[in-house]
mmCIF file of C-alpha atoms in Angstrom:
data_model
loop_
_atom_site.group_PDB
_atom_site.id
_atom_site.type_symbol
_atom_site.label_atom_id
_atom_site.label_comp_id
_atom_site.label_asym_id
_atom_site.label_seq_id
_atom_site.Cartn_x
_atom_site.Cartn_y
_atom_site.Cartn_z
ATOM 1 C CA MET H 1 142.487 160.066 156.876
ATOM 2 C CA GLU H 2 141.608 157.997 159.946
ATOM 3 C CA GLN H 3 141.645 154.794 157.877
ATOM 4 C CA LEU H 4 145.081 155.725 156.503
ATOM 5 C CA LEU H 5 146.455 156.335 159.990
ATOM 6 C CA GLN H 6 144.973 153.041 161.208
ATOM 7 C CA ARG H 7 146.544 151.132 158.313
ATOM 8 C CA LEU H 8 149.894 152.792 158.955
ATOM 9 C CA SER H 9 149.738 151.981 162.669
ATOM 10 C CA THR H 10 149.098 148.286 161.941
ATOM 11 C CA SER H 11 151.518 147.985 159.010
ATOM 12 C CA LYS H 12 154.387 145.572 159.626
ATOM 13 C CA ARG H 13 156.823 147.759 157.710
ATOM 14 C CA VAL H 14 155.937 150.847 159.744
ATOM 15 C CA THR H 15 156.244 148.859 162.968
ATOM 16 C CA TRP H 16 159.646 147.540 161.892
ATOM 17 C CA LEU H 17 160.891 151.050 161.012
ATOM 18 C CA MET H 18 159.687 152.449 164.342
ATOM 19 C CA SER H 19 161.392 149.673 166.304
ATOM 20 C CA GLN H 20 164.629 150.177 164.362
ATOM 21 C CA ALA H 21 164.456 153.918 165.065
ATOM 22 C CA VAL H 22 164.042 153.249 168.791
ATOM 23 C CA VAL H 23 167.019 150.869 168.808
ATOM 24 C CA LEU H 24 169.207 153.363 166.912
ATOM 25 C CA ALA H 25 168.194 156.211 169.238
ATOM 26 C CA THR H 26 169.002 154.060 172.285
ATOM 27 C CA ALA H 27 172.448 153.181 170.919
ATOM 28 C CA CYS H 28 173.227 156.841 170.138
ATOM 29 C CA LEU H 29 172.039 157.989 173.560
ATOM 30 C CA TYR H 30 174.106 155.282 175.257
ATOM 31 C CA ALA H 31 177.260 156.298 173.344
ATOM 32 C CA LEU H 32 176.682 159.990 174.071
ATOM 33 C CA VAL H 33 176.110 159.518 177.798
ATOM 34 C CA LEU H 34 179.137 157.224 177.993
ATOM 35 C CA ALA H 35 181.284 159.887 176.379
ATOM 36 C CA LEU H 36 179.987 162.660 178.645
ATOM 37 C CA THR H 37 180.493 160.480 181.731
ATOM 38 C CA MET H 38 183.941 159.136 180.919
ATOM 39 C CA LEU H 39 185.619 162.311 179.650
ATOM 40 C CA PRO H 40 188.167 163.820 182.117
ATOM 41 C CA THR H 41 186.567 166.163 184.614
ATOM 42 C CA ASP H 42 187.752 168.488 187.362
ATOM 43 C CA TRP H 43 184.832 167.648 189.650
ATOM 44 C CA ALA H 44 186.286 166.535 192.934
ATOM 45 C CA HIS H 45 183.868 163.719 193.634
ATOM 46 C CA TYR H 46 184.654 162.119 190.272
ATOM 47 C CA GLU H 47 188.423 162.075 190.784
ATOM 48 C CA GLY H 48 189.955 158.640 190.555
ATOM 49 C CA LEU H 49 186.913 157.009 189.005
ATOM 50 C CA PHE H 50 188.140 157.055 185.422
ATOM 51 C CA ARG H 51 191.505 155.819 184.117
ATOM 52 C CA PHE H 52 191.538 157.012 180.509
ATOM 53 C CA PRO H 53 193.525 160.237 180.815
ATOM 54 C CA ASP H 54 195.736 159.419 177.822
ATOM 55 C CA LEU H 55 192.838 159.238 175.326
ATOM 56 C CA GLU H 56 191.946 162.268 173.269
ATOM 57 C CA PRO H 57 188.275 163.367 173.216
ATOM 58 C CA PHE H 58 187.747 161.992 169.684
ATOM 59 C CA GLN H 59 189.403 158.715 170.656
ATOM 60 C CA MET H 60 187.172 158.501 173.713
ATOM 61 C CA LEU H 61 184.112 159.219 171.555
ATOM 62 C CA GLY H 62 185.156 156.468 169.139
ATOM 63 C CA LEU H 63 185.543 154.025 172.007
ATOM 64 C CA CYS H 64 182.063 154.890 173.268
ATOM 65 C CA VAL H 65 180.615 154.352 169.795
ATOM 66 C CA VAL H 66 182.247 150.910 169.632
ATOM 67 C CA LEU H 67 180.851 150.038 173.059
ATOM 68 C CA ALA H 68 177.370 151.073 171.910
ATOM 69 C CA LEU H 69 177.407 149.002 168.695
ATOM 70 C CA PRO H 70 176.076 145.781 170.316
ATOM 71 C CA VAL H 71 172.854 147.597 171.197
ATOM 72 C CA LEU H 72 171.980 147.657 167.488
ATOM 73 C CA LEU H 73 171.556 143.853 167.570
ATOM 74 C CA VAL H 74 169.167 143.789 170.508
ATOM 75 C CA ARG H 75 166.140 142.764 168.418
ATOM 76 C CA ARG H 76 167.928 139.746 166.931
ATOM 77 C CA LEU H 77 170.143 138.698 169.846
ATOM 78 C CA PRO H 78 168.736 140.162 173.066
ATOM 79 C CA ALA H 79 170.521 137.713 175.377
ATOM 80 C CA ALA H 80 173.876 138.225 173.618
ATOM 81 C CA VAL H 81 173.513 142.027 173.794
ATOM 82 C CA PHE H 82 172.675 141.828 177.501
ATOM 83 C CA ALA H 83 175.763 139.692 178.072
ATOM 84 C CA ALA H 84 177.913 142.112 176.047
ATOM 85 C CA VAL H 85 176.772 145.163 178.032
ATOM 86 C CA LEU H 86 177.247 143.235 181.271
ATOM 87 C CA GLY H 87 180.781 142.395 180.098
ATOM 88 C CA GLU H 88 181.366 146.076 179.420
ATOM 89 C CA ALA H 89 180.349 146.822 183.008
ATOM 90 C CA VAL H 90 182.760 144.198 184.361
ATOM 91 C CA LEU H 91 185.664 145.325 182.137
ATOM 92 C CA GLY H 92 184.934 148.959 182.932
ATOM 93 C CA ASP H 93 185.210 148.174 186.617
ATOM 94 C CA ALA H 94 188.549 146.434 185.971
ATOM 95 C CA PHE H 95 189.862 149.593 184.284
ATOM 96 C CA GLY H 96 188.337 151.884 186.885
ATOM 97 C CA ALA H 97 185.528 153.243 184.696
ATOM 98 C CA ARG H 98 182.150 152.939 186.414
ATOM 99 C CA PRO H 99 179.551 154.939 184.447
ATOM 100 C CA LEU H 100 176.053 154.608 185.826
ATOM 101 C CA ILE H 101 174.509 154.574 182.334
ATOM 102 C CA VAL H 102 175.755 151.003 181.837
ATOM 103 C CA PHE H 103 173.624 149.727 184.700
ATOM 104 C CA VAL H 104 170.658 151.858 183.604
ATOM 105 C CA LEU H 105 170.907 150.240 180.157
ATOM 106 C CA LEU H 106 171.130 146.815 181.783
ATOM 107 C CA VAL H 107 167.817 147.426 183.565
ATOM 108 C CA GLY H 108 166.158 148.362 180.267
ATOM 109 C CA LEU H 109 167.681 145.353 178.505
ATOM 110 C CA GLY H 110 166.532 143.132 181.384
ATOM 111 C CA GLY H 111 162.933 144.261 180.874
ATOM 112 C CA TYR H 112 163.173 143.702 177.111
ATOM 113 C CA LEU H 113 164.775 140.310 177.641
ATOM 114 C CA ALA H 114 161.931 139.377 180.008
ATOM 115 C CA VAL H 115 159.549 139.827 177.052
ATOM 116 C CA ARG H 116 161.538 137.545 174.760
ATOM 117 C CA ARG H 117 163.289 135.079 177.095
ATOM 118 C CA PRO H 118 162.100 135.204 180.727
ATOM 119 C CA LYS H 119 164.547 132.602 182.082
ATOM 120 C CA ALA H 120 167.525 134.306 180.479
ATOM 121 C CA ALA H 121 166.304 137.621 181.915
ATOM 122 C CA ALA H 122 166.179 136.158 185.432
ATOM 123 C CA VAL H 123 169.721 134.730 185.188
ATOM 124 C CA GLY H 124 171.041 137.943 183.653
ATOM 125 C CA SER H 125 169.442 140.051 186.374
ATOM 126 C CA VAL H 126 171.172 138.038 189.107
ATOM 127 C CA ALA H 127 174.509 138.384 187.304
ATOM 128 C CA ALA H 128 173.995 142.147 186.856
ATOM 129 C CA VAL H 129 173.180 142.632 190.548
ATOM 130 C CA ALA H 130 176.365 140.733 191.479
ATOM 131 C CA ALA H 131 178.367 142.909 189.062
ATOM 132 C CA ALA H 132 176.869 146.048 190.600
ATOM 133 C CA PHE H 133 177.832 144.853 194.076
ATOM 134 C CA LEU H 134 181.437 144.200 193.016
ATOM 135 C CA ASN H 135 181.557 147.479 191.125
ATOM 136 C CA ASP H 136 180.441 149.503 194.138
ATOM 137 C CA ILE H 137 182.596 147.739 196.717
ATOM 138 C CA HIS H 138 185.766 148.728 194.818
ATOM 139 C CA ILE H 139 185.073 152.437 195.246
ATOM 140 C CA SER H 140 187.161 153.976 197.963
ATOM 141 C CA GLY H 141 185.199 154.828 201.063
ATOM 142 C CA GLN H 142 182.506 152.205 200.398
ATOM 143 C CA ASN H 143 181.950 149.302 202.765
ATOM 144 C CA VAL H 144 180.090 146.031 202.313
ATOM 145 C CA GLY H 145 176.878 147.451 203.773
ATOM 146 C CA ASP H 146 176.832 150.361 201.338
ATOM 147 C CA ALA H 147 177.545 148.044 198.411
ATOM 148 C CA ALA H 148 174.805 145.651 199.530
ATOM 149 C CA GLN H 149 172.324 148.538 199.834
ATOM 150 C CA TRP H 150 173.183 149.727 196.312
ATOM 151 C CA ALA H 151 172.900 146.172 194.954
ATOM 152 C CA GLY H 152 169.511 145.776 196.667
ATOM 153 C CA GLN H 153 168.209 148.934 195.042
ATOM 154 C CA PHE H 154 169.538 147.715 191.724
ATOM 155 C CA ALA H 155 167.813 144.345 192.244
ATOM 156 C CA LEU H 156 164.543 146.153 192.946
ATOM 157 C CA TRP H 157 164.789 148.018 189.630
ATOM 158 C CA PHE H 158 165.489 144.734 187.859
ATOM 159 C CA ALA H 159 162.431 143.172 189.511
ATOM 160 C CA VAL H 160 160.239 146.060 188.363
ATOM 161 C CA ALA H 161 161.610 145.761 184.820
ATOM 162 C CA TRP H 162 161.069 141.990 184.848
ATOM 163 C CA VAL H 163 157.457 142.427 186.016
ATOM 164 C CA PHE H 164 156.716 145.016 183.327
ATOM 165 C CA GLY H 165 158.332 142.785 180.711
ATOM 166 C CA GLY H 166 156.273 139.807 181.864
ATOM 167 C CA VAL H 167 153.042 141.810 181.746
ATOM 168 C CA TYR H 168 153.831 142.996 178.227
ATOM 169 C CA ARG H 169 154.678 139.439 177.175
ATOM 170 C CA LYS H 170 151.370 138.124 178.510
ATOM 171 C CA ARG H 171 149.521 140.958 176.824
ATOM 172 C CA ARG H 172 151.213 140.202 173.508
ATOM 173 C CA GLU H 173 150.462 136.475 173.816
ATOM 174 C CA TYR H 174 146.828 137.267 174.591
ATOM 175 C CA ARG H 175 146.619 139.622 171.618
ATOM 176 C CA GLU H 176 148.142 137.010 169.306
ATOM 177 C CA ALA H 177 145.750 134.345 170.610
ATOM 178 C CA LEU H 178 142.841 136.750 170.093
ATOM 179 C CA GLN H 179 143.970 137.433 166.536
ATOM 180 C CA GLU H 180 144.207 133.703 165.849
ATOM 181 C CA GLN H 181 140.709 133.173 167.230
ATOM 182 C CA THR H 182 139.393 136.058 165.147
ATOM 183 C CA ALA H 183 141.054 134.648 162.032
ATOM 184 C CA ALA H 184 139.600 131.214 162.802
ATOM 185 C CA ARG H 185 136.121 132.711 163.221
ATOM 186 C CA VAL H 186 136.490 134.581 159.935
ATOM 187 C CA VAL H 187 137.529 131.367 158.182
ATOM 188 C CA MET H 188 134.626 129.481 159.748
ATOM 189 C CA ALA H 189 132.156 132.201 158.753
ATOM 190 C CA GLU H 190 133.490 132.134 155.209
ATOM 191 C CA ARG H 191 133.212 128.352 155.095
ATOM 192 C CA LEU H 192 129.607 128.559 156.272
ATOM 193 C CA ARG H 193 128.856 131.239 153.681
ATOM 194 C CA ILE H 194 130.353 129.115 150.900
ATOM 195 C CA ALA H 195 128.459 126.080 152.168
ATOM 196 C CA ARG H 196 125.195 128.044 152.113
ATOM 197 C CA GLU H 197 125.832 129.325 148.601
ATOM 198 C CA LEU H 198 126.720 125.876 147.315
ATOM 199 C CA HIS H 199 123.733 124.280 149.002
ATOM 200 C CA ASP H 200 121.272 126.915 147.830
ATOM 201 C CA SER H 201 122.530 127.015 144.244
ATOM 202 C CA VAL H 202 123.256 123.323 143.718
ATOM 203 C CA ALA H 203 120.518 121.668 145.782
ATOM 204 C CA HIS H 204 117.764 123.445 143.847
ATOM 205 C CA SER H 205 119.210 122.494 140.472
ATOM 206 C CA ILE H 206 119.985 118.923 141.485
ATOM 207 C CA GLY H 207 116.462 118.534 142.875
ATOM 208 C CA ILE H 208 114.918 119.647 139.577
ATOM 209 C CA ILE H 209 117.318 117.463 137.581
ATOM 210 C CA THR H 210 116.400 114.470 139.761
ATOM 211 C CA VAL H 211 112.698 115.020 139.198
ATOM 212 C CA LEU H 212 113.086 115.551 135.442
ATOM 213 C CA SER H 213 115.356 112.533 135.009
ATOM 214 C CA GLY H 214 112.899 110.357 136.943
ATOM 215 C CA ALA H 215 110.043 111.584 134.791
ATOM 216 C CA ALA H 216 112.026 110.975 131.602
ATOM 217 C CA ALA H 217 112.908 107.446 132.705
ATOM 218 C CA ARG H 218 109.240 106.616 133.296
ATOM 219 C CA VAL H 219 107.895 107.881 129.948
ATOM 220 C CA VAL H 220 110.899 107.348 127.684
ATOM 221 C CA GLN H 221 109.134 104.591 125.733
ATOM 222 C CA THR H 222 105.525 105.744 125.896
ATOM 223 C CA LYS H 223 105.803 109.561 125.596
ATOM 224 C CA PRO H 224 108.915 110.563 123.645
ATOM 225 C CA GLU H 225 107.823 114.217 123.436
ATOM 226 C CA GLN H 226 107.633 114.568 127.217
ATOM 227 C CA THR H 227 110.963 112.749 127.464
ATOM 228 C CA ARG H 228 112.498 115.292 125.084
ATOM 229 C CA GLN H 229 111.109 118.178 127.160
ATOM 230 C CA ALA H 230 112.480 116.658 130.366
ATOM 231 C CA LEU H 231 115.928 116.195 128.811
ATOM 232 C CA CYS H 232 115.918 119.785 127.535
ATOM 233 C CA GLY H 233 115.026 120.939 131.056
ATOM 234 C CA ILE H 234 117.892 118.881 132.469
ATOM 235 C CA GLU H 235 120.309 120.417 129.962
ATOM 236 C CA THR H 236 119.198 123.981 130.689
ATOM 237 C CA THR H 237 119.329 123.527 134.450
ATOM 238 C CA SER H 238 122.743 121.849 134.260
ATOM 239 C CA ARG H 239 124.182 124.695 132.181
ATOM 240 C CA GLU H 240 122.876 127.337 134.589
ATOM 241 C CA THR H 241 124.261 125.427 137.555
ATOM 242 C CA LEU H 242 127.652 125.041 135.869
ATOM 243 C CA LEU H 243 127.834 128.778 135.122
ATOM 244 C CA GLU H 244 126.943 129.612 138.711
ATOM 245 C CA LEU H 245 129.599 127.239 140.052
ATOM 246 C CA GLN H 246 132.182 128.762 137.697
ATOM 247 C CA ARG H 247 131.246 132.225 138.932
ATOM 248 C CA MET H 248 131.589 131.143 142.546
ATOM 249 C CA LEU H 249 134.922 129.381 141.983
ATOM 250 C CA GLY H 250 136.220 132.448 140.162
ATOM 251 C CA ALA H 251 135.320 134.618 143.130
ATOM 252 C CA LEU H 252 137.080 132.199 145.477
ATOM 253 C CA ARG H 253 140.232 132.073 143.346
ATOM 254 C CA ARG H 254 140.581 135.834 143.111
ATOM 255 C CA ALA H 255 139.707 137.825 146.187
ATOM 256 C CA GLU H 256 140.428 141.009 144.194
ATOM 257 C CA PRO H 257 139.887 141.391 140.439
ATOM 258 C CA ASP H 258 143.122 141.288 138.461
ATOM 259 C CA ASP H 259 143.170 143.344 135.254
ATOM 260 C CA ALA H 260 145.946 141.191 133.859
ATOM 261 C CA MET H 261 143.786 138.055 133.991
ATOM 262 C CA PRO H 262 140.617 137.716 131.928
ATOM 263 C CA GLN H 263 137.522 137.047 133.962
ATOM 264 C CA ALA H 264 135.427 134.148 132.766
ATOM 265 C CA ALA H 265 132.447 135.275 134.836
ATOM 266 C CA PRO H 266 131.498 138.312 136.890
ATOM 267 C CA LEU H 267 132.466 138.199 140.535
ATOM 268 C CA ALA H 268 129.274 139.849 141.745
ATOM 269 C CA PRO H 269 126.867 137.502 143.521
ATOM 270 C CA ALA H 270 124.193 136.041 141.293
ATOM 271 C CA GLY H 271 120.529 135.950 142.147
ATOM 272 C CA SER H 272 118.002 138.646 143.017
ATOM 273 C CA LEU H 273 114.255 139.054 143.351
ATOM 274 C CA ALA H 274 114.140 139.876 139.648
ATOM 275 C CA ASP H 275 115.092 136.221 138.975
ATOM 276 C CA VAL H 276 112.054 134.807 140.786
ATOM 277 C CA PRO H 277 109.901 134.539 137.614
ATOM 278 C CA GLN H 278 112.698 132.606 135.900
ATOM 279 C CA LEU H 279 112.912 130.356 138.954
ATOM 280 C CA ALA H 280 109.171 129.711 138.688
ATOM 281 C CA GLU H 281 109.547 128.732 135.028
ATOM 282 C CA ARG H 282 112.300 126.257 135.794
ATOM 283 C CA THR H 283 110.317 124.751 138.657
ATOM 284 C CA ALA H 284 107.267 124.315 136.408
ATOM 285 C CA GLY H 285 109.347 121.958 134.268
ATOM 286 C CA ALA H 286 109.749 119.751 137.337
ATOM 287 C CA GLY H 287 105.982 119.476 137.776
ATOM 288 C CA VAL H 288 105.411 122.180 140.400
ATOM 289 C CA ARG H 289 103.636 125.375 139.420
ATOM 290 C CA VAL H 290 104.783 128.427 141.348
ATOM 291 C CA HIS H 291 102.334 131.321 141.630
ATOM 292 C CA VAL H 292 104.216 134.529 142.378
ATOM 293 C CA THR H 293 102.466 137.600 143.771
ATOM 294 C CA TRP H 294 104.016 140.990 144.486
ATOM 295 C CA ARG H 295 102.782 143.454 147.073
ATOM 296 C CA GLY H 296 103.876 147.014 147.525
ATOM 297 C CA GLU H 297 105.983 149.200 145.277
ATOM 298 C CA ARG H 298 108.878 147.234 143.846
ATOM 299 C CA ARG H 299 112.245 148.894 144.293
ATOM 300 C CA SER H 300 115.911 147.978 144.260
ATOM 301 C CA LEU H 301 117.277 146.665 147.534
ATOM 302 C CA PRO H 302 120.845 146.268 148.794
ATOM 303 C CA PRO H 303 122.658 143.384 147.046
ATOM 304 C CA GLU H 304 122.875 141.254 150.198
ATOM 305 C CA ILE H 305 119.115 141.627 150.764
ATOM 306 C CA GLU H 306 118.337 140.777 147.138
ATOM 307 C CA LEU H 307 120.570 137.696 147.197
ATOM 308 C CA SER H 308 119.310 136.424 150.559
ATOM 309 C CA ALA H 309 115.671 136.918 149.597
ATOM 310 C CA PHE H 310 116.169 135.050 146.340
ATOM 311 C CA ARG H 311 118.035 132.206 148.064
ATOM 312 C CA ILE H 312 115.265 131.829 150.646
ATOM 313 C CA ILE H 313 112.642 131.571 147.926
ATOM 314 C CA GLN H 314 114.820 129.202 145.906
ATOM 315 C CA GLU H 315 115.469 126.870 148.833
ATOM 316 C CA SER H 316 111.808 126.921 149.892
ATOM 317 C CA VAL H 317 110.666 126.021 146.382
ATOM 318 C CA THR H 318 113.330 123.304 146.243
ATOM 319 C CA ASN H 319 111.931 121.783 149.423
ATOM 320 C CA VAL H 320 108.462 121.806 147.860
ATOM 321 C CA VAL H 321 109.786 119.977 144.799
ATOM 322 C CA ARG H 322 111.807 117.421 146.709
ATOM 323 C CA HIS H 323 109.787 116.752 149.831
ATOM 324 C CA SER H 324 106.172 117.921 149.735
ATOM 325 C CA GLY H 325 104.711 116.105 146.736
ATOM 326 C CA ALA H 326 102.554 119.191 146.028
ATOM 327 C CA ARG H 327 101.781 120.252 142.470
ATOM 328 C CA THR H 328 101.545 123.973 143.288
ATOM 329 C CA CYS H 329 102.999 126.464 145.727
ATOM 330 C CA ARG H 330 102.507 130.185 146.323
ATOM 331 C CA VAL H 331 105.263 132.749 146.668
ATOM 332 C CA ALA H 332 104.376 136.200 148.007
ATOM 333 C CA VAL H 333 106.927 139.015 148.066
ATOM 334 C CA GLY H 334 105.910 142.166 149.910
ATOM 335 C CA TYR H 335 107.783 145.451 149.760
ATOM 336 C CA GLU H 336 107.469 147.468 152.932
ATOM 337 C CA PRO H 337 108.894 150.893 153.791
ATOM 338 C CA GLU H 338 111.482 149.334 156.107
ATOM 339 C CA GLY H 339 112.074 145.946 154.549
ATOM 340 C CA VAL H 340 110.792 143.089 152.452
ATOM 341 C CA THR H 341 108.664 140.092 153.458
ATOM 342 C CA ILE H 342 108.683 136.631 151.903
ATOM 343 C CA GLU H 343 106.122 133.870 152.218
ATOM 344 C CA VAL H 344 106.265 130.484 150.506
ATOM 345 C CA VAL H 345 103.278 128.180 151.085
ATOM 346 C CA ASP H 346 102.392 124.774 149.716
ATOM 347 C CA ASP H 347 99.351 122.604 150.405
ATOM 348 C CA GLY H 348 101.261 119.353 150.780
ATOM 349 C CA ASP H 349 100.754 116.142 148.845
ATOM 350 C CA ASP H 350 97.467 116.405 146.917
ATOM 351 C CA GLY H 351 97.690 112.837 145.682
ATOM 352 C CA ARG H 352 98.233 113.816 142.061
ATOM 353 C CA GLY H 353 101.990 113.781 141.838
ATOM 354 C CA GLY H 354 103.188 113.307 138.319
ATOM 355 C CA PRO H 355 105.607 110.703 137.079
ATOM 356 C CA GLY H 356 108.917 110.871 138.824
ATOM 357 C CA ARG H 357 107.624 113.168 141.577
ATOM 358 C CA PRO H 358 109.325 112.284 144.888
ATOM 359 C CA ARG H 359 107.224 111.682 147.945
ATOM 360 C CA HIS H 360 109.853 112.165 150.647
ATOM 361 C CA SER H 361 109.028 113.588 153.999
ATOM 362 C CA ALA H 362 110.645 116.776 155.170
ATOM 363 C CA ALA H 363 112.395 114.870 157.892
ATOM 364 C CA GLY H 364 114.225 112.903 155.287
ATOM 365 C CA GLY H 365 116.234 115.913 154.189
ATOM 366 C CA SER H 366 119.606 116.950 155.493
ATOM 367 C CA GLY H 367 118.154 119.924 157.348
ATOM 368 C CA PHE H 368 120.836 122.241 155.968
ATOM 369 C CA GLY H 369 118.302 124.127 153.852
ATOM 370 C CA LEU H 370 116.262 125.469 156.760
ATOM 371 C CA LEU H 371 119.437 126.041 158.763
ATOM 372 C CA GLY H 372 120.984 128.031 155.927
ATOM 373 C CA MET H 373 117.863 130.164 155.517
ATOM 374 C CA ARG H 374 117.738 130.873 159.229
ATOM 375 C CA GLU H 375 121.441 131.821 159.243
ATOM 376 C CA ARG H 376 120.954 134.215 156.341
ATOM 377 C CA VAL H 377 118.062 135.967 158.055
ATOM 378 C CA THR H 378 119.887 136.100 161.404
ATOM 379 C CA LEU H 379 122.972 137.694 159.823
ATOM 380 C CA LEU H 380 120.740 140.430 158.390
ATOM 381 C CA SER H 381 118.912 140.970 161.723
ATOM 382 C CA GLY H 382 115.628 139.730 160.265
ATOM 383 C CA GLN H 383 112.849 137.364 161.335
ATOM 384 C CA PHE H 384 112.345 133.806 160.103
ATOM 385 C CA SER H 385 109.864 131.016 160.713
ATOM 386 C CA ALA H 386 109.210 127.667 159.043
ATOM 387 C CA ASP H 387 106.607 125.142 160.173
ATOM 388 C CA ARG H 388 103.860 122.795 159.031
ATOM 389 C CA ARG H 389 100.415 124.241 158.475
ATOM 390 C CA PRO H 390 97.480 122.803 160.487
ATOM 391 C CA GLU H 391 95.476 122.387 157.285
ATOM 392 C CA GLY H 392 98.394 120.610 155.581
ATOM 393 C CA GLY H 393 101.496 121.649 153.755
ATOM 394 C CA PHE H 394 104.359 123.861 154.837
ATOM 395 C CA ARG H 395 104.882 127.599 155.266
ATOM 396 C CA VAL H 396 108.132 129.559 155.227
ATOM 397 C CA THR H 397 108.076 133.247 156.148
ATOM 398 C CA ALA H 398 110.895 135.729 156.431
ATOM 399 C CA ARG H 399 111.257 139.444 156.922
ATOM 400 C CA LEU H 400 114.470 141.227 155.976
ATOM 401 C CA PRO H 401 115.073 144.823 157.031
ATOM 402 C CA ALA H 402 116.213 147.134 154.247
#
């Protein structure tokens, strides 16, 4: 229920209907008060103020409705509506009709105009104060001092309305700027997430393909069987990478599943701790044996934990393949009551790298792999560390709460 009310309060259609209702109510109230004020009366202090004795009550009501019609356009043409109501005040004074509701409406319109067009509101306020002064000085028994005092009070009300309108305008501008900043941060976070997914999914596969293609190029003439195995590994890895990219692009194209359009691939994120053995098999084809050990009672974890844990292991193993020159690495996954721990350790270059094995240093990489892993762990409020071991090699450890 609370979510429904929040959605209704922020809906553009509901906001538009509420604003239209306020405008319509203001126009009706203005017409009604005009009619009540300008109808003939026997009150002594109102004698001589109104010069419409020949109009019937229904004719007077129709005239008031016509005078109130410009108010309906205040959202589209606020300056024109202000000028129209000010003209009504001037013409009313010419005919001897001086209803106070006209000037009350002018104050409200001045505040609204200050939100939309501050300069026009300032000019209109000065003109309205001058009209009020002329209107009051024509009343019998009023002198210039009384008219100036009334105009000063009227100017004070206009100043208050202008200040409130300016404060609301600044508040709306700040809210719009805050929304733009929030939208920009959301876009940036989504770009970083996509960049991490692309890096983690593609970099691993490209690293293995690079190693296998290098090995195949070295033994293509001397060991055709190993060349065939390397090419089969390249084909399998390429197909898996293509399917993962198609899945990711499908999720980007359709934020919400559409029943009318067939889905080529599931939109759920791929990769979990259950895929670690398959990852180890693929990495073995690139010349690095991955020994996986499990500690604790294995259980299902939230999807974001499963995906992040798998990506951390995948990226760590990719770094071993591309940069360390080691022939083996150890992956340990520990299930704890309040989370899961990951440790990936290699012993560094043991001097027995196979054909096509790269011997790049870790500093030669782009650095996005470690950065992406650290960002994943930070977003999940976990702990991450990656550093060289004193005895040689590299260690990556992470703990994700679950």
